[in-house]
Amino acid sequence: MEDNVDVIMENVTTLLSFRDKHATRLGGILGGLTASVYGLWAVFVFPGFCKVPWRLRVPFLPSSKAQVQNVMKLLEDRKGRLVDLGSGDGRLVLAAASRGFQSTGYELNSILLAYAKTRRWWLGIPANLATFMKQDLWMADLSGFSNVTVFLAPGLVTRILEKKLKDELPDDARIIVCRFPFTHWPATCSEGSGLDQVWAYDIQTIKKQLPKSK
Ligand SMILES: C[S@@+](CC[C@H](N)C(=O)[O-])C[C@H]1O[C@@H](n2cnc3c(N)ncnc32)[C@H](O)[C@@H]1O
């Protein structure tokens, strides 16, 4: 009887150590897989972002068709150069350029930049009307633009951007913001609804209505 218990205990111990070994190996494999998927994701979503602080990194999410149309409506009757901050696959820049705006896209993701340039070629839009630049939007000088389009993120990104725009843009500038409205600024007008809603902010109004600090 005692012998049987010993044999059973031995078998259980062997089974448990076998399971432990495999559980550790499985954990290692899963960890490795997660790291590889994250690495791949980071390569495609955040290439070129190493100098941008984590809190300000915004991933690529393209504007919907309705969103692009809403932005174009708020650009009607506007003049001057346009910049899209974080131009992604270039859809806003190309839509604005095809309406006659001299447009620039600032983007850090080289894959998206290459795609945008290919689409520009495919649509037959001259490079001097739609320019795509590998440029960190936080480091860019925005003083030469009268029209700015923004589809980034809520929270900190918006708060820091509000200050940069107010400090750098000329008085006649209009900023059109997609999906995440500015929290401290009164909008001049808005177009669309739900996820496709966009808001226009005129710098002249902002400077008149808000104290210097905001
Ligand atoms: C939500 S997507 C919007 C893309 C495009 N504007 C549109 O409406 O379809 C934000 C884009 O901003 C880019 N981006 C984020 N941070 C940036 C930075 N610091 N400098 C330049 N581009 C940036 C991302 O790579 C991404 O393509």
XYZ file of N, CA, C and O in Angstrom, residues 26-95:
280
model
N 5.510 28.047 -22.414
C 4.378 28.690 -23.081
C 4.350 30.188 -22.768
O 4.138 31.031 -23.650
N 4.625 30.495 -21.467
C 4.666 31.901 -21.047
C 5.719 32.660 -21.840
O 5.483 33.764 -22.329
N 6.891 32.008 -22.003
C 7.994 32.627 -22.755
C 7.587 32.882 -24.197
O 7.814 33.958 -24.749
N 6.943 31.845 -24.794
C 6.537 31.975 -26.204
C 5.511 33.096 -26.352
O 5.621 33.944 -27.244
N 4.513 33.110 -25.425
C 3.478 34.155 -25.501
C 4.081 35.543 -25.326
O 3.740 36.477 -26.054
N 5.020 35.652 -24.356
C 5.692 36.936 -24.114
C 6.438 37.386 -25.357
O 6.352 38.530 -25.786
N 7.153 36.433 -25.976
C 7.922 36.745 -27.185
C 7.014 37.196 -28.306
O 7.301 38.167 -29.014
N 5.878 36.455 -28.449
C 4.927 36.802 -29.509
C 4.369 38.206 -29.306
O 4.301 39.010 -30.236
N 3.992 38.497 -28.032
C 3.440 39.833 -27.727
C 4.463 40.904 -28.068
O 4.130 41.923 -28.696
N 5.728 40.668 -27.670
C 6.775 41.664 -27.932
C 6.953 41.860 -29.437
O 7.087 42.991 -29.914
N 6.904 40.738 -30.210
C 7.094 40.862 -31.665
C 5.937 41.625 -32.292
O 6.147 42.504 -33.133
N 4.683 41.288 -31.857
C 3.517 41.983 -32.426
C 3.606 43.467 -32.101
O 3.407 44.329 -32.963
N 3.967 43.789 -30.842
C 4.083 45.195 -30.442
C 5.183 45.883 -31.254
O 5.006 46.992 -31.745
N 6.309 45.169 -31.437
C 7.429 45.730 -32.203
C 7.000 46.062 -33.619
O 7.250 47.146 -34.131
N 6.290 45.081 -34.243
C 5.823 45.288 -35.619
C 4.854 46.460 -35.689
O 4.944 47.316 -36.561
N 3.926 46.494 -34.699
C 2.932 47.571 -34.631
C 3.656 48.921 -34.514
O 3.341 49.868 -35.215
N 4.669 48.947 -33.632
C 5.393 50.206 -33.418
C 6.135 50.628 -34.684
O 6.196 51.806 -35.020
N 6.686 49.632 -35.422
C 7.418 49.970 -36.652
C 6.479 50.613 -37.659
O 6.796 51.594 -38.310
N 5.237 50.053 -37.778
C 4.321 50.583 -38.784
C 3.570 51.822 -38.318
O 3.262 52.698 -39.092
N 3.253 51.867 -37.027
C 2.439 52.989 -36.555
C 3.307 54.167 -36.117
O 2.963 55.304 -36.308
N 4.468 53.887 -35.533
C 5.287 54.964 -34.987
C 6.712 55.022 -35.537
O 7.627 55.322 -34.781
N 6.956 54.728 -36.816
C 8.332 54.871 -37.270
C 8.687 56.356 -37.297
O 7.856 57.181 -37.676
N 9.886 56.705 -36.890
C 10.312 58.107 -36.940
C 9.855 58.909 -35.741
O 10.059 60.114 -35.679
N 9.208 58.259 -34.760
C 8.655 58.998 -33.626
C 9.569 58.999 -32.410
O 9.150 59.428 -31.336
N 10.828 58.510 -32.569
C 11.648 58.295 -31.364
C 11.878 59.577 -30.565
O 12.047 59.519 -29.353
N 11.848 60.746 -31.227
C 12.100 61.991 -30.476
C 10.812 62.597 -29.903
O 10.869 63.596 -29.193
N 9.661 62.014 -30.261
C 8.395 62.559 -29.760
C 8.065 61.877 -28.431
O 8.056 60.654 -28.357
N 7.806 62.652 -27.360
C 7.468 62.022 -26.074
C 6.244 61.112 -26.214
O 5.335 61.414 -26.988
N 6.224 60.026 -25.447
C 5.143 59.041 -25.534
C 3.771 59.678 -25.419
O 2.837 59.303 -26.104
N 3.662 60.651 -24.493
C 2.351 61.248 -24.218
C 1.799 62.000 -25.432
O 0.626 62.303 -25.510
N 2.700 62.343 -26.374
C 2.256 63.120 -27.531
C 2.200 62.282 -28.808
O 1.992 62.811 -29.891
N 2.407 60.986 -28.676
C 2.378 60.139 -29.876
C 0.939 59.817 -30.258
O 0.184 59.306 -29.441
N 0.587 60.143 -31.482
C -0.778 59.909 -31.955
C -0.718 58.923 -33.122
O -0.006 59.165 -34.090
N -1.438 57.810 -33.036
C -1.380 56.832 -34.124
C -2.188 57.266 -35.346
O -3.008 58.182 -35.261
N -1.971 56.581 -36.449
C -2.681 56.889 -37.693
C -4.116 56.374 -37.642
O -4.360 55.215 -37.331
N -5.024 57.267 -37.919
C -6.434 56.911 -38.074
C -6.947 57.851 -39.152
O -6.955 59.063 -38.944
N -7.317 57.316 -40.316
C -7.676 58.222 -41.421
C -9.019 58.907 -41.212
O -9.928 58.324 -40.612
N -9.144 60.115 -41.723
C -10.437 60.816 -41.720
C -11.410 60.038 -42.593
O -11.028 59.524 -43.647
N -12.667 59.990 -42.164
C -13.688 59.338 -43.002
C -14.013 60.282 -44.171
O -13.665 61.466 -44.139
N -14.735 59.733 -45.164
C -15.123 60.555 -46.330
C -15.950 61.755 -45.877
O -15.723 62.885 -46.315
N -16.912 61.491 -44.968
C -17.788 62.568 -44.486
C -16.959 63.627 -43.758
O -17.207 64.831 -43.898
N -15.982 63.163 -42.990
C -15.116 64.095 -42.237
C -14.352 65.007 -43.214
O -14.277 66.214 -43.006
N -13.796 64.398 -44.278
C -13.057 65.199 -45.274
C -13.998 66.232 -45.896
O -13.658 67.413 -46.021
N -15.223 65.789 -46.241
C -16.176 66.730 -46.858
C -16.524 67.867 -45.898
O -16.631 69.028 -46.303
N -16.692 67.525 -44.620
C -17.011 68.560 -43.623
C -15.877 69.574 -43.501
O -16.107 70.782 -43.396
N -14.630 69.069 -43.508
C -13.470 69.985 -43.445
C -13.488 70.907 -44.667
O -13.310 72.131 -44.550
N -13.754 70.325 -45.849
C -13.732 71.136 -47.080
C -14.823 72.211 -47.042
O -14.633 73.314 -47.518
N -15.975 71.884 -46.420
C -17.056 72.894 -46.319
C -16.586 74.085 -45.492
O -16.850 75.234 -45.820
N -15.855 73.792 -44.385
C -15.392 74.902 -43.520
C -14.214 75.656 -44.137
O -13.789 76.667 -43.601
N -13.695 75.133 -45.255
C -12.608 75.849 -45.951
C -13.139 76.703 -47.101
O -12.380 77.452 -47.716
N -14.457 76.581 -47.374
C -15.030 77.353 -48.476
C -14.792 78.841 -48.221
O -14.902 79.301 -47.077
N -14.455 79.563 -49.292
C -14.181 81.013 -49.223
C -12.889 81.354 -48.484
O -12.611 82.527 -48.236
N -12.113 80.368 -48.083
C -10.843 80.663 -47.402
C -9.735 80.822 -48.434
O -9.787 80.259 -49.528
N -8.733 81.594 -48.064
C -7.581 81.796 -48.948
C -6.311 81.495 -48.161
O -6.349 81.387 -46.936
N -5.174 81.406 -48.858
C -3.890 81.224 -48.182
C -3.458 79.773 -48.106
O -4.169 78.861 -48.532
N -2.266 79.594 -47.560
C -1.672 78.250 -47.499
C -2.325 77.408 -46.402
O -2.790 77.943 -45.390
N -2.289 76.097 -46.629
C -2.896 75.166 -45.655
C -1.873 74.135 -45.198
O -1.030 73.687 -45.980
N -1.940 73.774 -43.932
C -1.103 72.680 -43.431
C -1.986 71.684 -42.682
O -2.877 72.080 -41.933
N -1.732 70.383 -42.938
C -2.392 69.347 -42.141
C -1.350 68.811 -41.159
O -0.301 68.297 -41.558
N -1.638 68.949 -39.872
C -0.674 68.528 -38.842
C -0.845 67.032 -38.562
O -1.797 66.623 -37.918
N 0.081 66.252 -39.097
C -0.050 64.790 -39.017
C -0.903 64.346 -40.188
O -2.082 64.049 -40.020
N -0.292 64.350 -41.409
C -1.114 64.233 -42.621
C -1.476 62.799 -42.995
O -2.224 62.584 -43.953
N -0.958 61.811 -42.276
C -1.342 60.420 -42.536
C -1.139 60.018 -43.975
O -0.070 60.231 -44.550
N -2.185 59.456 -44.596
C -2.055 59.033 -46.002
C -2.312 60.188 -46.967
O -2.403 59.981 -48.176
N -2.438 61.386 -46.464
C -2.484 62.587 -47.307
C -3.867 62.986 -47.788
O -4.012 63.925 -48.575
N -4.920 62.329 -47.298
C -6.242 62.584 -47.884
C -6.728 64.025 -47.716
O -7.349 64.564 -48.629
N -6.451 64.663 -46.559
C -6.913 66.047 -46.367
C -6.106 67.008 -47.238
O -6.653 67.920 -47.853
N -4.798 66.769 -47.302
C -3.918 67.629 -48.115
C -4.313 67.532 -49.593
O -4.436 68.559 -50.286
N -4.570 66.320 -50.064
C -4.899 66.141 -51.483
C -6.276 66.721 -51.802
O -6.463 67.334 -52.856
N -7.225 66.564 -50.858
C -8.561 67.138 -51.083
C -8.469 68.670 -51.146
O -9.093 69.300 -52.004
